[in-house]
Amino acid sequence: MAGVQTAVALRERGFTGPVLLIGAEPHQPYDRPPLSKAYLLGKAEGSAFEVDFEALGIELRLGVEVSALRPEDRVVDTEAGPVPYDALVIATGAVPVSLPGAEGVPGVHLLRTLDDAERLRPVLAEQCDVVVVGAGWIGAEFATAAREAGCAVTVVEAAEHPLAGALPAEVAAPMAAWYEESGARLVTHARVARIEPGQVLLDDGRALPAGAVVVGVGARPATGWLTGSGVALDPDGSVTADDRLRTSLPDVYAVGDCASFPSARYGRRLLVHHWDNALQGPRTVAADILGEEPPPYDPVPYFWSEQFGRFVQYAGHHEGADTMVRRGDPADAAWSAAWLREGALVGLLAVGRPRDLAQGRRLIESGAPLDPARVADPAVPLKAAVRG
């Protein structure tokens, strides 16, 4: 997404020079969200971007791995030879974290690429017993698809509740009931000791039957190839970009899942592994390459997830908030949670309340002070909770 959108944005802004898009995968550039949903269930036959690269004069070099960056020579090294650049945009995304000891074990899967999804389609078609390791966003979405396909599903989570790395317990804990409602089994406070063909062994001695195992325990920036290049990296491996998404090297940019950026709104660096960031960031990069002096890149982070018959949306960043306000009962089909800091909305989780999300996103951008009592009333539109 980030690479394609950068190339397209350059053309839309009038850039007439050559644009080369290099990708390690052999497939036409594609969108990832359908891989855990429609494509996985066989309801879609592909998710290639509807971009006419030839008409835009964008050269695609697919199935080519980039191995190194040599800024002194202004080239990137690939398995097909060195490629020179005037401006370089790093959009290598993230790679899923594997489970130690699980590499090479038959029946163990990750879900990030089109090939990953292709390997998982027969698992669902055959209605295998599936163990999902990790109750994060990907784990929940895959479990949803697997239950829809008729698989017996057990989800193993080391923390005490789903989405432990993304949301506080008071908000995420009620989501545990979603698994049971769907017919999936959620096992919390559980760690995988090892995976053997046909079963997953937990560290407390329990054995879970598993025709297939899907590991969804997080992702890390795909930046290992930058070692020794001089590109500054954060401790988590993400590229340390500035507020125009420029790296520490001249004429080298980084965008999407592989790069963090400073947020003045939240007073900290953000690493956003979500689709919307890969859509918005390229506009800033393209503008800066063309010398347009774009405003600082400081979007309100946004993402969504479809799981267990619910549409879950999140905007903003709740860490640093001083107040959490519920809108509705988490036991109901639709509810929201709003996070305020000094009276202003900084984060919002909406379950089945898209209007809350749309209005909340604009309120986060504006920084308008809100009346917490009115925020707490789900019958009051969020925009009507603005003070004064």
PDB file of N, CA, C and O in Angstrom, residues 8 15 32 36 52 113 120 134 149 154 187 205 219 224 230 253 269 277 305 324 334 342 346 354:
ATOM      1  N   VAL A   8       1.933   6.562  -6.990  1.00  0.00           N
ATOM      2  CA  VAL A   8       0.755   7.206  -7.571  1.00  0.00           C
ATOM      3  C   VAL A   8       0.699   8.687  -7.196  1.00  0.00           C
ATOM      4  O   VAL A   8       0.386   9.543  -8.032  1.00  0.00           O
ATOM      5  N   PHE A  15       4.868  14.817 -11.096  1.00  0.00           N
ATOM      6  CA  PHE A  15       6.235  14.364 -11.312  1.00  0.00           C
ATOM      7  C   PHE A  15       6.312  13.598 -12.633  1.00  0.00           C
ATOM      8  O   PHE A  15       5.533  12.690 -12.886  1.00  0.00           O
ATOM      9  N   ARG A  32      -3.858  -5.704   1.542  1.00  0.00           N
ATOM     10  CA  ARG A  32      -3.776  -6.780   2.518  1.00  0.00           C
ATOM     11  C   ARG A  32      -5.061  -7.074   3.312  1.00  0.00           C
ATOM     12  O   ARG A  32      -5.300  -8.220   3.677  1.00  0.00           O
ATOM     13  N   SER A  36      -7.369 -11.579   5.290  1.00  0.00           N
ATOM     14  CA  SER A  36      -7.868 -12.233   6.500  1.00  0.00           C
ATOM     15  C   SER A  36      -9.384 -12.354   6.496  1.00  0.00           C
ATOM     16  O   SER A  36      -9.973 -12.794   7.475  1.00  0.00           O
ATOM     17  N   ASP A  52      -3.415   1.386 -12.998  1.00  0.00           N
ATOM     18  CA  ASP A  52      -2.821   1.118 -14.309  1.00  0.00           C
ATOM     19  C   ASP A  52      -1.387   1.644 -14.290  1.00  0.00           C
ATOM     20  O   ASP A  52      -1.122   2.793 -14.652  1.00  0.00           O
ATOM     21  N   THR A 113       0.962 -12.346   3.933  1.00  0.00           N
ATOM     22  CA  THR A 113       1.084 -12.174   2.486  1.00  0.00           C
ATOM     23  C   THR A 113       0.004 -12.956   1.745  1.00  0.00           C
ATOM     24  O   THR A 113      -0.698 -13.803   2.313  1.00  0.00           O
ATOM     25  N   LEU A 120      -3.472 -21.032   3.535  1.00  0.00           N
ATOM     26  CA  LEU A 120      -4.471 -21.226   4.587  1.00  0.00           C
ATOM     27  C   LEU A 120      -5.866 -21.529   4.040  1.00  0.00           C
ATOM     28  O   LEU A 120      -6.706 -22.071   4.771  1.00  0.00           O
ATOM     29  N   GLY A 134      -2.282 -16.160  19.888  1.00  0.00           N
ATOM     30  CA  GLY A 134      -2.362 -14.705  19.932  1.00  0.00           C
ATOM     31  C   GLY A 134      -3.768 -14.205  19.671  1.00  0.00           C
ATOM     32  O   GLY A 134      -4.342 -14.469  18.614  1.00  0.00           O
ATOM     33  N   ALA A 149     -16.003 -20.721   8.475  1.00  0.00           N
ATOM     34  CA  ALA A 149     -15.763 -21.861   7.592  1.00  0.00           C
ATOM     35  C   ALA A 149     -16.131 -23.195   8.244  1.00  0.00           C
ATOM     36  O   ALA A 149     -16.084 -24.235   7.588  1.00  0.00           O
ATOM     37  N   THR A 154      -9.469 -22.886  18.679  1.00  0.00           N
ATOM     38  CA  THR A 154      -9.000 -22.550  20.021  1.00  0.00           C
ATOM     39  C   THR A 154      -7.972 -21.438  19.884  1.00  0.00           C
ATOM     40  O   THR A 154      -7.037 -21.550  19.086  1.00  0.00           O
ATOM     41  N   VAL A 187      -8.373 -19.384  25.406  1.00  0.00           N
ATOM     42  CA  VAL A 187      -7.601 -19.833  26.562  1.00  0.00           C
ATOM     43  C   VAL A 187      -6.606 -18.730  26.900  1.00  0.00           C
ATOM     44  O   VAL A 187      -5.665 -18.480  26.150  1.00  0.00           O
ATOM     45  N   GLY A 205       1.179 -28.089  30.601  1.00  0.00           N
ATOM     46  CA  GLY A 205       1.017 -29.512  30.331  1.00  0.00           C
ATOM     47  C   GLY A 205      -0.171 -29.859  29.460  1.00  0.00           C
ATOM     48  O   GLY A 205      -0.278 -31.002  28.979  1.00  0.00           O
ATOM     49  N   ALA A 219       4.100  -8.123  14.802  1.00  0.00           N
ATOM     50  CA  ALA A 219       4.928  -7.900  13.616  1.00  0.00           C
ATOM     51  C   ALA A 219       6.036  -6.926  13.972  1.00  0.00           C
ATOM     52  O   ALA A 219       5.917  -6.145  14.916  1.00  0.00           O
ATOM     53  N   GLY A 224      15.806  -5.026   8.492  1.00  0.00           N
ATOM     54  CA  GLY A 224      17.095  -5.669   8.685  1.00  0.00           C
ATOM     55  C   GLY A 224      18.077  -5.385   7.570  1.00  0.00           C
ATOM     56  O   GLY A 224      19.296  -5.319   7.785  1.00  0.00           O
ATOM     57  N   GLY A 230      23.544   3.474   7.623  1.00  0.00           N
ATOM     58  CA  GLY A 230      23.532   4.816   8.189  1.00  0.00           C
ATOM     59  C   GLY A 230      22.145   5.359   8.441  1.00  0.00           C
ATOM     60  O   GLY A 230      21.996   6.440   9.024  1.00  0.00           O
ATOM     61  N   TYR A 253      13.531   8.525   2.266  1.00  0.00           N
ATOM     62  CA  TYR A 253      12.289   8.652   3.034  1.00  0.00           C
ATOM     63  C   TYR A 253      11.857   7.266   3.519  1.00  0.00           C
ATOM     64  O   TYR A 253      12.298   6.246   2.988  1.00  0.00           O
ATOM     65  N   ARG A 269       6.778   9.680  19.688  1.00  0.00           N
ATOM     66  CA  ARG A 269       6.886   9.044  18.382  1.00  0.00           C
ATOM     67  C   ARG A 269       5.824   7.958  18.266  1.00  0.00           C
ATOM     68  O   ARG A 269       5.529   7.244  19.239  1.00  0.00           O
ATOM     69  N   ASN A 277      -2.420   4.609   7.720  1.00  0.00           N
ATOM     70  CA  ASN A 277      -1.117   5.267   7.760  1.00  0.00           C
ATOM     71  C   ASN A 277      -0.371   5.070   6.441  1.00  0.00           C
ATOM     72  O   ASN A 277       0.302   5.983   5.940  1.00  0.00           O
ATOM     73  N   SER A 305     -11.364  -3.244  12.354  1.00  0.00           N
ATOM     74  CA  SER A 305     -11.253  -4.694  12.372  1.00  0.00           C
ATOM     75  C   SER A 305     -12.656  -5.281  12.329  1.00  0.00           C
ATOM     76  O   SER A 305     -13.563  -4.795  13.009  1.00  0.00           O
ATOM     77  N   MET A 324     -11.273   7.973  31.037  1.00  0.00           N
ATOM     78  CA  MET A 324     -11.925   7.097  30.076  1.00  0.00           C
ATOM     79  C   MET A 324     -13.423   7.133  30.332  1.00  0.00           C
ATOM     80  O   MET A 324     -13.868   6.982  31.475  1.00  0.00           O
ATOM     81  N   ALA A 334     -23.621  -2.589  20.371  1.00  0.00           N
ATOM     82  CA  ALA A 334     -22.959  -1.355  19.951  1.00  0.00           C
ATOM     83  C   ALA A 334     -22.593  -0.519  21.177  1.00  0.00           C
ATOM     84  O   ALA A 334     -23.431  -0.301  22.060  1.00  0.00           O
ATOM     85  N   GLU A 342      -7.289  16.299  29.640  1.00  0.00           N
ATOM     86  CA  GLU A 342      -7.627  17.688  29.964  1.00  0.00           C
ATOM     87  C   GLU A 342      -8.903  18.118  29.235  1.00  0.00           C
ATOM     88  O   GLU A 342      -9.016  19.236  28.744  1.00  0.00           O
ATOM     89  N   VAL A 346      -8.821  12.324  22.856  1.00  0.00           N
ATOM     90  CA  VAL A 346      -7.545  11.922  22.239  1.00  0.00           C
ATOM     91  C   VAL A 346      -7.613  10.524  21.634  1.00  0.00           C
ATOM     92  O   VAL A 346      -6.776  10.171  20.801  1.00  0.00           O
ATOM     93  N   PRO A 354     -20.386   3.574  13.971  1.00  0.00           N
ATOM     94  CA  PRO A 354     -19.544   4.298  13.015  1.00  0.00           C
ATOM     95  C   PRO A 354     -19.693   5.809  13.094  1.00  0.00           C
ATOM     96  O   PRO A 354     -18.747   6.538  12.809  1.00  0.00           O
TER      97      PRO A 354
END
